[in-house]
Short mmCIF file of C-alpha atoms in Angstrom, two decimals:
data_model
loop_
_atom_site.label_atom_id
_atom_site.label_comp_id
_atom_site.label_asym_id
_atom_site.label_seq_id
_atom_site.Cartn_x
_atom_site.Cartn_y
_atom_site.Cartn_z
CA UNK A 1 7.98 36.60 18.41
CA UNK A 2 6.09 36.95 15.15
CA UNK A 3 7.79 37.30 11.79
CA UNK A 4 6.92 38.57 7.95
CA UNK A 5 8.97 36.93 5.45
CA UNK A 6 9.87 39.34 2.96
CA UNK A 7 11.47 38.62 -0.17
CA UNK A 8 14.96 40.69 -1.30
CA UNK A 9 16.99 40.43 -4.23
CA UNK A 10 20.05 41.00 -1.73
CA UNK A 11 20.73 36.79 -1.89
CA UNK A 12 19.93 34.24 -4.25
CA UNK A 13 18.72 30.90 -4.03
CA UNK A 14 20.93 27.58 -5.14
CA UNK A 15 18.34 25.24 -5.18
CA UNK A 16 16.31 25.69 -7.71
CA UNK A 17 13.32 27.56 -5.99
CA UNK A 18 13.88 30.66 -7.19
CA UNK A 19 16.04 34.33 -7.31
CA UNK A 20 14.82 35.86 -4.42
CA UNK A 21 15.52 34.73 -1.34
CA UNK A 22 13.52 35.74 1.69
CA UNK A 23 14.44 38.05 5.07
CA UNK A 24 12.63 37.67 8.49
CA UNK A 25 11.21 41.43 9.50
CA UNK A 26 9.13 43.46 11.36
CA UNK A 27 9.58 41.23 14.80
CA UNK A 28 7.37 41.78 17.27
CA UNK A 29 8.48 40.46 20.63
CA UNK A 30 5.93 38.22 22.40
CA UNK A 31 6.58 37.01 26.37
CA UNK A 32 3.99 33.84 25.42
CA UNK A 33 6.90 32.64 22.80
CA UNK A 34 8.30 30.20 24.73
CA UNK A 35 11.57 27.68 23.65
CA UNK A 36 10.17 24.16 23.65
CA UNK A 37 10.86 22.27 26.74
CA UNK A 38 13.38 19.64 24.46
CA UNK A 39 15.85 22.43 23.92
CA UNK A 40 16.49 24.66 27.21
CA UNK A 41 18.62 22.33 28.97
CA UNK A 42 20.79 22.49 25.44
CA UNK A 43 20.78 26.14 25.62
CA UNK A 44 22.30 26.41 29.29
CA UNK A 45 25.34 24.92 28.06
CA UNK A 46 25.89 27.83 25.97
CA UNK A 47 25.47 30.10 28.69
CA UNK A 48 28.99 30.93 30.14
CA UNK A 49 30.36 30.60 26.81
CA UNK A 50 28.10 33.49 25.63
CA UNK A 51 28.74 35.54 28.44
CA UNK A 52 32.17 35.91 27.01
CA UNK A 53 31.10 36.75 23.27
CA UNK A 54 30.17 39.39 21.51
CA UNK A 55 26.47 40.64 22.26
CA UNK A 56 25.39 40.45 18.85
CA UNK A 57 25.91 36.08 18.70
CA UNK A 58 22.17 34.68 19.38
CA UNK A 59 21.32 32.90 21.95
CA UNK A 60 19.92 29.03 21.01
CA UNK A 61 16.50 30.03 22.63
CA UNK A 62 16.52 32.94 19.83
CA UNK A 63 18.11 30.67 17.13
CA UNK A 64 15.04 27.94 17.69
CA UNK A 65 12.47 30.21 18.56
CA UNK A 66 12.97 31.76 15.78
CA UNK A 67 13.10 29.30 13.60
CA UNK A 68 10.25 27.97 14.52
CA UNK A 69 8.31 30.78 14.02
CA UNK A 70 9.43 31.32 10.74
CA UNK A 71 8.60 27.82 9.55
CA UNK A 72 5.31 27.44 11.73
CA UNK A 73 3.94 30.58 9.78
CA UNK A 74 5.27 29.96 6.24
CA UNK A 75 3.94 27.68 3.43
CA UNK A 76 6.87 27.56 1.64
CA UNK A 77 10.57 26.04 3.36
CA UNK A 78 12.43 28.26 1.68
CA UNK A 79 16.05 29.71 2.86
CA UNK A 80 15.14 32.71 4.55
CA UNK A 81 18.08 35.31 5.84
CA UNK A 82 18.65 35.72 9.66
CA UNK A 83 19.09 38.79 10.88
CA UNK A 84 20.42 37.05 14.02
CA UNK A 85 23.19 35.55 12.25
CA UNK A 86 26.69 37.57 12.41
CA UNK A 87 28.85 36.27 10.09
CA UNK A 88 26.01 35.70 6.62
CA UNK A 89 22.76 36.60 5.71
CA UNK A 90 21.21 33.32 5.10
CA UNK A 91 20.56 30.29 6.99
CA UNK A 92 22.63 27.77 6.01
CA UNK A 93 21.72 25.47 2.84
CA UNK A 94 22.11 21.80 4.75
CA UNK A 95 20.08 20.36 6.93
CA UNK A 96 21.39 17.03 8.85
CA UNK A 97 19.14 14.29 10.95
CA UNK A 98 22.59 13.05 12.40
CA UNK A 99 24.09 16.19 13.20
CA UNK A 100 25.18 17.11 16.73
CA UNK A 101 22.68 19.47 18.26
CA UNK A 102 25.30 22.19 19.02
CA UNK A 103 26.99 21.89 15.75
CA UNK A 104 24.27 25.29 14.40
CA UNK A 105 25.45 27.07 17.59
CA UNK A 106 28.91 26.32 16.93
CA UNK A 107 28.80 27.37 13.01
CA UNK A 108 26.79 30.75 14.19
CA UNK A 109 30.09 31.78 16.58
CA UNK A 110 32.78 30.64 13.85
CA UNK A 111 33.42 27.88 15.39
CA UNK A 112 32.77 25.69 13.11
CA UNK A 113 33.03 25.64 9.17
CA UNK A 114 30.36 22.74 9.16
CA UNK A 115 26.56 24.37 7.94
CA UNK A 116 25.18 21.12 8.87
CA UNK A 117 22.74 21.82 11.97
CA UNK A 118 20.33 19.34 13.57
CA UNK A 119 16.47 19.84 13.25
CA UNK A 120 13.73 18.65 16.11
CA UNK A 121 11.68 16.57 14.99
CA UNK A 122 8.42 15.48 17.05
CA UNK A 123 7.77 12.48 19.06
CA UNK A 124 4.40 12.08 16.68
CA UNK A 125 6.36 13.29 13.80
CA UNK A 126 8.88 10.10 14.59
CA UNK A 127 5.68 7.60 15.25
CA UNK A 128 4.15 8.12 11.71
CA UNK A 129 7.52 7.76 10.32
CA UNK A 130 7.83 4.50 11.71
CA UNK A 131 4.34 3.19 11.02
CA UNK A 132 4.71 4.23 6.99
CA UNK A 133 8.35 2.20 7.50
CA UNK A 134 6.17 -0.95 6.17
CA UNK A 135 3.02 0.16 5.69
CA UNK A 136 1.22 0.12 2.84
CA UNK A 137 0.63 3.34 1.94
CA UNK A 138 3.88 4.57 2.15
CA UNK A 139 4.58 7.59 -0.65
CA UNK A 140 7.68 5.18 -2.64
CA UNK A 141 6.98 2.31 -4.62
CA UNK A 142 8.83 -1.03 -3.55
CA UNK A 143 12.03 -1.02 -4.85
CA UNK A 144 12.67 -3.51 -7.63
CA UNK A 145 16.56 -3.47 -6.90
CA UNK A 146 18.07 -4.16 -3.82
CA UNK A 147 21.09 -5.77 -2.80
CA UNK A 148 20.78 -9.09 -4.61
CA UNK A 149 17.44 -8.92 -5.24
CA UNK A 150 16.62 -8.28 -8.81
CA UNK A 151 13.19 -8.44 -10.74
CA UNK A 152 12.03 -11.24 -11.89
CA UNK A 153 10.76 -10.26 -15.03
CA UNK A 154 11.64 -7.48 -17.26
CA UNK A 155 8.30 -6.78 -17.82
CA UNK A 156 7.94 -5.84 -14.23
CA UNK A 157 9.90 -2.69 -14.95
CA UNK A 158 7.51 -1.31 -17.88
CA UNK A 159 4.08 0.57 -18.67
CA UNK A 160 1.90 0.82 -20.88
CA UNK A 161 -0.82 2.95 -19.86
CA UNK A 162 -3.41 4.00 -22.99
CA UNK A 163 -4.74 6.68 -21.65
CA UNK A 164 -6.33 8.09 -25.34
CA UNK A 165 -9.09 5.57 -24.51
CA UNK A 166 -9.50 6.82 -20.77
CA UNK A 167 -9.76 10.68 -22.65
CA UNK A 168 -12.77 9.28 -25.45
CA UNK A 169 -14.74 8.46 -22.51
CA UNK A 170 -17.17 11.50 -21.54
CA UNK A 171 -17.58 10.15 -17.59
CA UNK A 172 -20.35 13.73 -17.25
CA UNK A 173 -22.04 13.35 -20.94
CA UNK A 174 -23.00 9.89 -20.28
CA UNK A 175 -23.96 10.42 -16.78
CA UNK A 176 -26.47 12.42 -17.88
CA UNK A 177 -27.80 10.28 -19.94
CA UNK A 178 -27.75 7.04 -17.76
CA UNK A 179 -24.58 5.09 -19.09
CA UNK A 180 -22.71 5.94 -16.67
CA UNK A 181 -23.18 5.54 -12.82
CA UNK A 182 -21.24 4.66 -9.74
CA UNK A 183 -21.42 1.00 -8.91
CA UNK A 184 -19.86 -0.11 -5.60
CA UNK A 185 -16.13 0.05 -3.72
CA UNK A 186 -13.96 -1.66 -2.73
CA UNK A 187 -10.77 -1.46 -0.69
CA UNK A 188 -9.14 0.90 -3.06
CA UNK A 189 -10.96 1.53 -5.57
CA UNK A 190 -14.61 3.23 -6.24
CA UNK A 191 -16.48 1.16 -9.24
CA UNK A 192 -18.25 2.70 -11.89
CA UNK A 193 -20.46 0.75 -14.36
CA UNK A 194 -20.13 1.76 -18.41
CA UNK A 195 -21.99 1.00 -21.22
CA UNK A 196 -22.09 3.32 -24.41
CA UNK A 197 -25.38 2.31 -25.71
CA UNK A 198 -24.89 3.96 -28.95
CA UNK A 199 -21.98 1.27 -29.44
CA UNK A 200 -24.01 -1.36 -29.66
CA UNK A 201 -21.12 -4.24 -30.25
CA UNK A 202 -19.69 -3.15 -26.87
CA UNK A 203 -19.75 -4.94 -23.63
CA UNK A 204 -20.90 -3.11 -20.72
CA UNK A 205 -17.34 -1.94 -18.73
CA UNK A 206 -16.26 -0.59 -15.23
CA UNK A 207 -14.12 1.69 -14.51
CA UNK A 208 -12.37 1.37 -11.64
CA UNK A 209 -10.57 4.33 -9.89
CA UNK A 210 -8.72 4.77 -6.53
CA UNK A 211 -10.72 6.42 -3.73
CA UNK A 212 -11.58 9.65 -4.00
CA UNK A 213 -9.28 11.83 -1.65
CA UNK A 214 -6.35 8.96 -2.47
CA UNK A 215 -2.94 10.95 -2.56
CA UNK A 216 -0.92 11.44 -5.68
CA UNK A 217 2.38 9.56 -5.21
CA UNK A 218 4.56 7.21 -6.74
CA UNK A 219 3.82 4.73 -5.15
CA UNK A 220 -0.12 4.79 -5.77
CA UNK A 221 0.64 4.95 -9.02
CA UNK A 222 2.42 1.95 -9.00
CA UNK A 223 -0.62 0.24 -7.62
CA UNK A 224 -2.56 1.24 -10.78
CA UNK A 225 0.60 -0.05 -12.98
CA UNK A 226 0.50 -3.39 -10.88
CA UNK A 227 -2.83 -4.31 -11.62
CA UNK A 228 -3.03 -2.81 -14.90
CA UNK A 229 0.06 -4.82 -16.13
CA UNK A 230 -0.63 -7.80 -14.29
CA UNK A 231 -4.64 -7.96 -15.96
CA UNK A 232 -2.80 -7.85 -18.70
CA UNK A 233 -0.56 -10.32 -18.61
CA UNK A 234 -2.95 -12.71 -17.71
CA UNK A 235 -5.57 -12.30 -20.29
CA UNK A 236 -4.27 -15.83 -21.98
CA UNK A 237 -6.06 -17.34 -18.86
CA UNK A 238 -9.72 -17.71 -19.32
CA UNK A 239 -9.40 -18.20 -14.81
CA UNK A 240 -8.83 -13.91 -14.68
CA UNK A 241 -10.98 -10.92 -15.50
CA UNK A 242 -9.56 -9.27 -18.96
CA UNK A 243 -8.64 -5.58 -19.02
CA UNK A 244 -8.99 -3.00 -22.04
CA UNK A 245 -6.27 -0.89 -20.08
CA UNK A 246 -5.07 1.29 -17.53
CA UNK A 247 -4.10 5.04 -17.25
CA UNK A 248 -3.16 7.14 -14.49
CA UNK A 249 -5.74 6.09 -11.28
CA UNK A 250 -8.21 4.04 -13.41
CA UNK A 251 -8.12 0.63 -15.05
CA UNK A 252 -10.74 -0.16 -17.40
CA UNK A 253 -12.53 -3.68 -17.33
CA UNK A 254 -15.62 -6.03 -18.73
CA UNK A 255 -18.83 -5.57 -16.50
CA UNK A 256 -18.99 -8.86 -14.70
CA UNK A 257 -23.07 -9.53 -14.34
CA UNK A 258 -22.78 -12.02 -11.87
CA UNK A 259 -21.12 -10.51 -8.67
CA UNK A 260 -18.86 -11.93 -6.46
CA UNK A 261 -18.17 -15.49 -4.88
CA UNK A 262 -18.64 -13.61 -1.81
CA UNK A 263 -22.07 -12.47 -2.20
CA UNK A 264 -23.01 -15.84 -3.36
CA UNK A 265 -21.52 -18.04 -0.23
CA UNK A 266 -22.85 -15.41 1.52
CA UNK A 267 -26.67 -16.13 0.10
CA UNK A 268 -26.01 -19.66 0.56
CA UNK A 269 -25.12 -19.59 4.00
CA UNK A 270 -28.30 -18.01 4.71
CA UNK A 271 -30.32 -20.07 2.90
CA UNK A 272 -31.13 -17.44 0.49
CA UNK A 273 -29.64 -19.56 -2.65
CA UNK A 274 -28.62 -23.14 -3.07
CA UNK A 275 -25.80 -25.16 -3.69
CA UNK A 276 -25.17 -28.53 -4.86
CA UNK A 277 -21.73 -30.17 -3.70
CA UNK A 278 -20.55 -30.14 -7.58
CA UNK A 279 -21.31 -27.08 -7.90
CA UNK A 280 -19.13 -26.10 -4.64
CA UNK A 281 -16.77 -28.47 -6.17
CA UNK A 282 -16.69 -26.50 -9.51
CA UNK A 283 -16.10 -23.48 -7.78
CA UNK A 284 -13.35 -24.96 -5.68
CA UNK A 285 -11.86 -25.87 -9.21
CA UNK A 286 -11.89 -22.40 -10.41
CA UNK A 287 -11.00 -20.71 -7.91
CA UNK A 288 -7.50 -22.54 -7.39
CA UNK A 289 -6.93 -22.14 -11.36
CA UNK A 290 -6.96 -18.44 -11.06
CA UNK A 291 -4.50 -18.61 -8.50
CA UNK A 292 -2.57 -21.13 -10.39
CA UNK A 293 -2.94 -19.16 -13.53
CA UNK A 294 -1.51 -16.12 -11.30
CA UNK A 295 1.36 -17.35 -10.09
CA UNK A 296 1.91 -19.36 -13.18
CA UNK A 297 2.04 -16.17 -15.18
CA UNK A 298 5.56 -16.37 -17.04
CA UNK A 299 5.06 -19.98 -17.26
CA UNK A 300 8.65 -20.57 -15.70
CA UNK A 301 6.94 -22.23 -12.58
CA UNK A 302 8.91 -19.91 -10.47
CA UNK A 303 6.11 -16.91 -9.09
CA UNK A 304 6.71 -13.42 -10.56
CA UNK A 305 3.58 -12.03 -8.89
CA UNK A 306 2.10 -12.44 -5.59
CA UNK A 307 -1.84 -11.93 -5.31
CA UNK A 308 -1.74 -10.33 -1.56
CA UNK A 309 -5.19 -9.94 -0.77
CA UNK A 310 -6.84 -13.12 -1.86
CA UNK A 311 -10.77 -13.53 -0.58
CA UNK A 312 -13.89 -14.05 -2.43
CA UNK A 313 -14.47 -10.93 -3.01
CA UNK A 314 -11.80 -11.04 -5.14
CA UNK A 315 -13.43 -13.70 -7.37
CA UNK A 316 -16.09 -12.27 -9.97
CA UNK A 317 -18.70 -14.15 -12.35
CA UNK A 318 -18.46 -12.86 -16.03
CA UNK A 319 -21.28 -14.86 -18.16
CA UNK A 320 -21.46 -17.28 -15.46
CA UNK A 321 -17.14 -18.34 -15.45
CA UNK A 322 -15.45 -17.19 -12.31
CA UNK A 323 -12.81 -15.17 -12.82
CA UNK A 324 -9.82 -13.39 -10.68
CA UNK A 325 -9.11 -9.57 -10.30
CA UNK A 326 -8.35 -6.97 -8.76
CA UNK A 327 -4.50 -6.85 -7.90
CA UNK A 328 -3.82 -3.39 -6.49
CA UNK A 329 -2.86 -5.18 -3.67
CA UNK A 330 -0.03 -7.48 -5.81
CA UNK A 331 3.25 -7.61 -5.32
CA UNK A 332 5.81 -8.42 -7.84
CA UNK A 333 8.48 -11.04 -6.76
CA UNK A 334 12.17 -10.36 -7.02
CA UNK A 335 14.91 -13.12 -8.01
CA UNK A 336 17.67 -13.38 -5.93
CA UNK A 337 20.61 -12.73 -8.01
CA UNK A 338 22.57 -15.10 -6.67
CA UNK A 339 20.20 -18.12 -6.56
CA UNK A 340 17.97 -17.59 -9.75
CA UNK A 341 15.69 -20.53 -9.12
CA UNK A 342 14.71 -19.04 -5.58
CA UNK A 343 12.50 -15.30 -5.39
CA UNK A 344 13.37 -12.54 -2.39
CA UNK A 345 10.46 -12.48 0.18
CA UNK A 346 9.52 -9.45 1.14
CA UNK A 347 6.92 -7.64 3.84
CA UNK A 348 3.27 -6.09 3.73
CA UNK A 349 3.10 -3.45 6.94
CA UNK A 350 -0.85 -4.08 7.16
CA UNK A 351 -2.65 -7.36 7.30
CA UNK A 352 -6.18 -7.39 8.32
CA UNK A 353 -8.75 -9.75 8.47
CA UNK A 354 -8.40 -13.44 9.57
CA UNK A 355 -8.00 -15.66 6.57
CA UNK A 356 -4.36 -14.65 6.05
CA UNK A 357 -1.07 -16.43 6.79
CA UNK A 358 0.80 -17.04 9.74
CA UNK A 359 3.42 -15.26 8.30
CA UNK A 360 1.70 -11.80 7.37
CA UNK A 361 0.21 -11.64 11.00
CA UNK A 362 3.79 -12.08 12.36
CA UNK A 363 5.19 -9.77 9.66
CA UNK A 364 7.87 -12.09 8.60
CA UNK A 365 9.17 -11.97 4.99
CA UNK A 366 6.60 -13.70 2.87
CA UNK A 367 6.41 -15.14 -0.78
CA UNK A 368 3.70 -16.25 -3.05
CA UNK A 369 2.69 -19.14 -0.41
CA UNK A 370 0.86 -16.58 1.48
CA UNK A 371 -1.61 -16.68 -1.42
CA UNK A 372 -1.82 -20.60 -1.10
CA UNK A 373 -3.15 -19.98 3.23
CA UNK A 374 -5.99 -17.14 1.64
CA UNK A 375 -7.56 -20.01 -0.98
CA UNK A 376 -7.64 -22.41 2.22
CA UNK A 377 -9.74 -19.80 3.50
CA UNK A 378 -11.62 -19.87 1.02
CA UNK A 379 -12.00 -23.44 0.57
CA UNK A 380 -13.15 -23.93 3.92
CA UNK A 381 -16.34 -21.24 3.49
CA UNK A 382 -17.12 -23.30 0.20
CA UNK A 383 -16.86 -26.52 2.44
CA UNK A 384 -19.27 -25.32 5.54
CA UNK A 385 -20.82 -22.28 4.40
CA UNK A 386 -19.43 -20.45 7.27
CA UNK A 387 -16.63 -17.76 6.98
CA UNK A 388 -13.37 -18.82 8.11
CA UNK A 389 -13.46 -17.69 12.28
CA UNK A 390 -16.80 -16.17 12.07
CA UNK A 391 -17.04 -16.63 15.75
CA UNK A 392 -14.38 -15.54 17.16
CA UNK A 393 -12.59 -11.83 17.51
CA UNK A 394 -10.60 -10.63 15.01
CA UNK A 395 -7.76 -10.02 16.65
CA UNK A 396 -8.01 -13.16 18.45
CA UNK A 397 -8.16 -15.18 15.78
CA UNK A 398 -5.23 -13.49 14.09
CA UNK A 399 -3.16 -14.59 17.48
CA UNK A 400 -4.42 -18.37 17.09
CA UNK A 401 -3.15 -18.46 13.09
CA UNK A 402 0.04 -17.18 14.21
CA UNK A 403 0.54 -20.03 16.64
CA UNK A 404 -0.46 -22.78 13.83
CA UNK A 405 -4.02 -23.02 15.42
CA UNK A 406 -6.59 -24.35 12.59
CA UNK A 407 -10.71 -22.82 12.55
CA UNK A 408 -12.27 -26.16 13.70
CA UNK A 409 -15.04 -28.08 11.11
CA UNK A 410 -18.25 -29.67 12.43
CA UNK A 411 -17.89 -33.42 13.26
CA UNK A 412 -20.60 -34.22 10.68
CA UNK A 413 -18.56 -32.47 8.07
CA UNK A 414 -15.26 -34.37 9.21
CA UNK A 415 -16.19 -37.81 9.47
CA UNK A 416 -18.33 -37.53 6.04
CA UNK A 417 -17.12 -39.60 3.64
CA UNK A 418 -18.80 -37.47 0.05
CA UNK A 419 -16.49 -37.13 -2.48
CA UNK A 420 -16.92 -33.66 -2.71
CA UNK A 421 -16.38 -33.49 0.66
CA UNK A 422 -13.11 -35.50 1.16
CA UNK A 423 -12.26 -33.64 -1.66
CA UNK A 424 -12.45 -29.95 -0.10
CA UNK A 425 -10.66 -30.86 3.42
CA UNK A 426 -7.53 -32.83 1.46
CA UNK A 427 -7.61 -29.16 -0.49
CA UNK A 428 -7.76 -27.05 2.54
CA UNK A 429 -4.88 -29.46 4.35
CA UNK A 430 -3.00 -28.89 1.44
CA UNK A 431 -3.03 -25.01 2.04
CA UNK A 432 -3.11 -24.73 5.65
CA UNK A 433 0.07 -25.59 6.31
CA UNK A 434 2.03 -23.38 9.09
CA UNK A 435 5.85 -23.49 7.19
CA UNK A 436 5.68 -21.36 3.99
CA UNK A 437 7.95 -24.00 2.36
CA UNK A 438 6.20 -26.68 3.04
CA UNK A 439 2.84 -25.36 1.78
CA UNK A 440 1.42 -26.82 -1.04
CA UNK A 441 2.12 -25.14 -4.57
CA UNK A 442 -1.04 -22.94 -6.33
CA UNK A 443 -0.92 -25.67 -9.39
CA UNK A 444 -0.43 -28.51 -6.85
CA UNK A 445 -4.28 -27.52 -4.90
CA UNK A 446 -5.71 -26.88 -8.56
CA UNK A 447 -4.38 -30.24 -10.24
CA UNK A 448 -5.99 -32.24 -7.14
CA UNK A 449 -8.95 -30.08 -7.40
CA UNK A 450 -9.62 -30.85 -11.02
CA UNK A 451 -8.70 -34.30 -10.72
CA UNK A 452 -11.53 -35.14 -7.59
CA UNK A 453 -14.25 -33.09 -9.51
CA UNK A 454 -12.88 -34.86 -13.35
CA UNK A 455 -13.52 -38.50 -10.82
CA UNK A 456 -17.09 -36.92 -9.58
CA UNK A 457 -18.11 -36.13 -13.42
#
């Protein structure tokens, strides 16, 4: 069967959408219209019960077929009237995932006074559904309340996007005239470079904005509000990239000349730039005071922010000081309401990679610690100038962290007695440690760090 929806002034709607409501017309039967397998055992229990009815009650093949007609060849889910229905002109206004499946049937014959009726939903309909449960790019934003989990900081709960700044920039004016040209991506984000040349006390900027194509819900918002807030709160440390705002999908930044720590333990490891040991050292240092400054950021010594996606990547050089960004990843940490010097844990649905934690590859409820297990990772490229499991599978390697197994160090590396050295696999045993509890603090790695390269000085 194939149905027009027509709209008539003969109902109204009451919610919201509009006056008219809409009536299904002009049916033209078709024998190819068949009633999904799922529902004709249902409608054979109806069958000796509408043999004794009145001819004009619908059958449940007619009811779902058409039904879904109506709503496979309509934009809009709107409350259409039935023509099939005897006893009003409308369908009815509540639709139930827990209803019984006769209940519709039952409310169509009288039966019933309930206008709750149960709706099919699809096996693949039901498998997204349960893979956006956790995942993270789900449409909500995490809550910040729930049960006795409370935020941690009431300036968790705020924004303060500037977006007049965002609206001063003219993105196609200075493309055309060279200051202004995409840059690179990353996980989220495309990068533009900036630089108003006419302005000549300004700093060259990026702009960074989420993928092109990236939906427009909350909770991608909330990603931009995350990092935007959380740059901000952390421009006191000298350890994390400053930010001149956020607005929308785009927060705006300083141009950091100098790349990434990635690209430059990547160069080393090929012999394409060198290293000293202090130098590695010196890194080491600053890499474990961003994270330090990070989770340090109220000062309380209790974590309000988790990083969530700590690499080197992460890690930029800004007139030659490393510094820490990019937190569209972040989480912010909950207190528990009734143990305010503890924070709720909570769950990431996708963890790639294999520097991470036991803990995210298991999907267990993590804290900030899992940020402590990424700078191990870290550490340990800075200490061999290999990436952490470079030679084994992915997914293999993610089954070996979750079982507490450690990527293995040359002997000549182990045995070595340099202070730099010594200094890097205390550091790395300090993160690496399987219980979450047990795991070294941010501050904790960064005080020894300092200390052994302070000693090497």
């Amino acid at each position: 069967m194939r149905y027009f929806a027509q709209p008539t002034s003969s109902h109204s709607l009451d919610d919201g959408v509009g006056d008219e409501s809409y009536e299904l017309s002009n049916y033209v039967n078709n024998e190819a219209d068949a009633l999904p397998t799922q529902f004709q055992s249902i409608d054979e229990q109806f069958t000796t019960e509408k043999s004794d009815k009145s001819n004009d009650i619908p059958s449940l093949k007619d009811v779902f077929t058409e039904e879904r007609h109506f709503f496979n060849n309509n934009d809009k889910v709107l409350a259409p009237s039935h023509s099939l229905r005897h006893r009003q002109n409308t369908f009815p206004r509540i639709i139930s995932f827990e209803g019984v499946k006769d209940n519709w049937v039952n409310y169509l014959r009288g039966e019933s006074d309930d206008e709750k009726r149960f709706i099919h939903i699809s096996d693949k309909a039901l498998k997204e559904q349960e893979r956006l449960l956790d995942s993270d790019d789900f449409s909500y934003r995490d809550p910040l309340y729930e049960g006795e989990c409370v935020p941690m900081q009431k300036w968790q709960e705020t924004s303060f996007p500037n977006c007049n700044l965002f609206h001063e920039l003219d993105y196609h004016g200075m493309s055309r005239t060279e200051e202004f040209e995409y840059y690179a991506n990353g996980g989220y984000n495309h990068i533009f470079w900036l630089n108003e040349t006419e302005k000549d006390d300004d700093p060259e900027l990026v702009v960074k904005i989420l993928k092109y194509g990236t939906e427009y819900t909350d909770r991608n918002f909330d990603r931009v509000r995350r990092d935007g807030l959380i740059l901000e709160r952390l421009t006191k440390s000298p350890h994390v990239l400053d930010t001149y705002g956020f607005c929308g999908f785009e927060v705006l930044t300083p141009y950091a000349d100098g790349g990434t720590l990635s690209s430059k333990l990547r160069s080393w490891g090929h012999g394409k730039l060198k290293l000293s040991r202090k130098t590695r050292l010196k890194y080491a240092v600053e890499v474990a005071a961003g994270l330090a400054a990070v989770h340090d950021i109220d000062g309380e010594g209790l974590s309000s922010v988790a990083h969530g996606d700590l690499k080197g990547g992460q890690y930029l050089f800004q007139d030659g000081v490393m510094k820490l960004g990019d937190f569209n990843r972040g989480r912010f940490l909950r207190r528990n309401s009734t143990a305010p010097d503890t924070a709720c844990t909570y769950t990431i649905g996708k963890n790639d990679a294999a520097f991470r934690s036991p803990e995210e590859y298991e999907y267990l409820p993590q804290t900030s610690a899992i940020d402590v297990y990424a700078l191990g990772s870290i550490l340990y490229e800075l200490l061999t100038a290999k990436e952490v499991w470079y030679d084994t599978d992915t997914k293999k390697a993610q089954k070996y962290i979750r079982k507490g197994k450690l990527p293995e160090i040359d002997d000549e590396i182990l045995e070595s007695k340099d202070p730099v050295y010594v200094a890097l696999k205390e550091a790395i045993d300090m993160c690496y440690v399987f219980d979450p509890q047990k795991r070294a603090k941010a501050e904790e790695v960064a005080s020894f760090l300092q200390k052994s390269f302070s000693e090497l000085s």
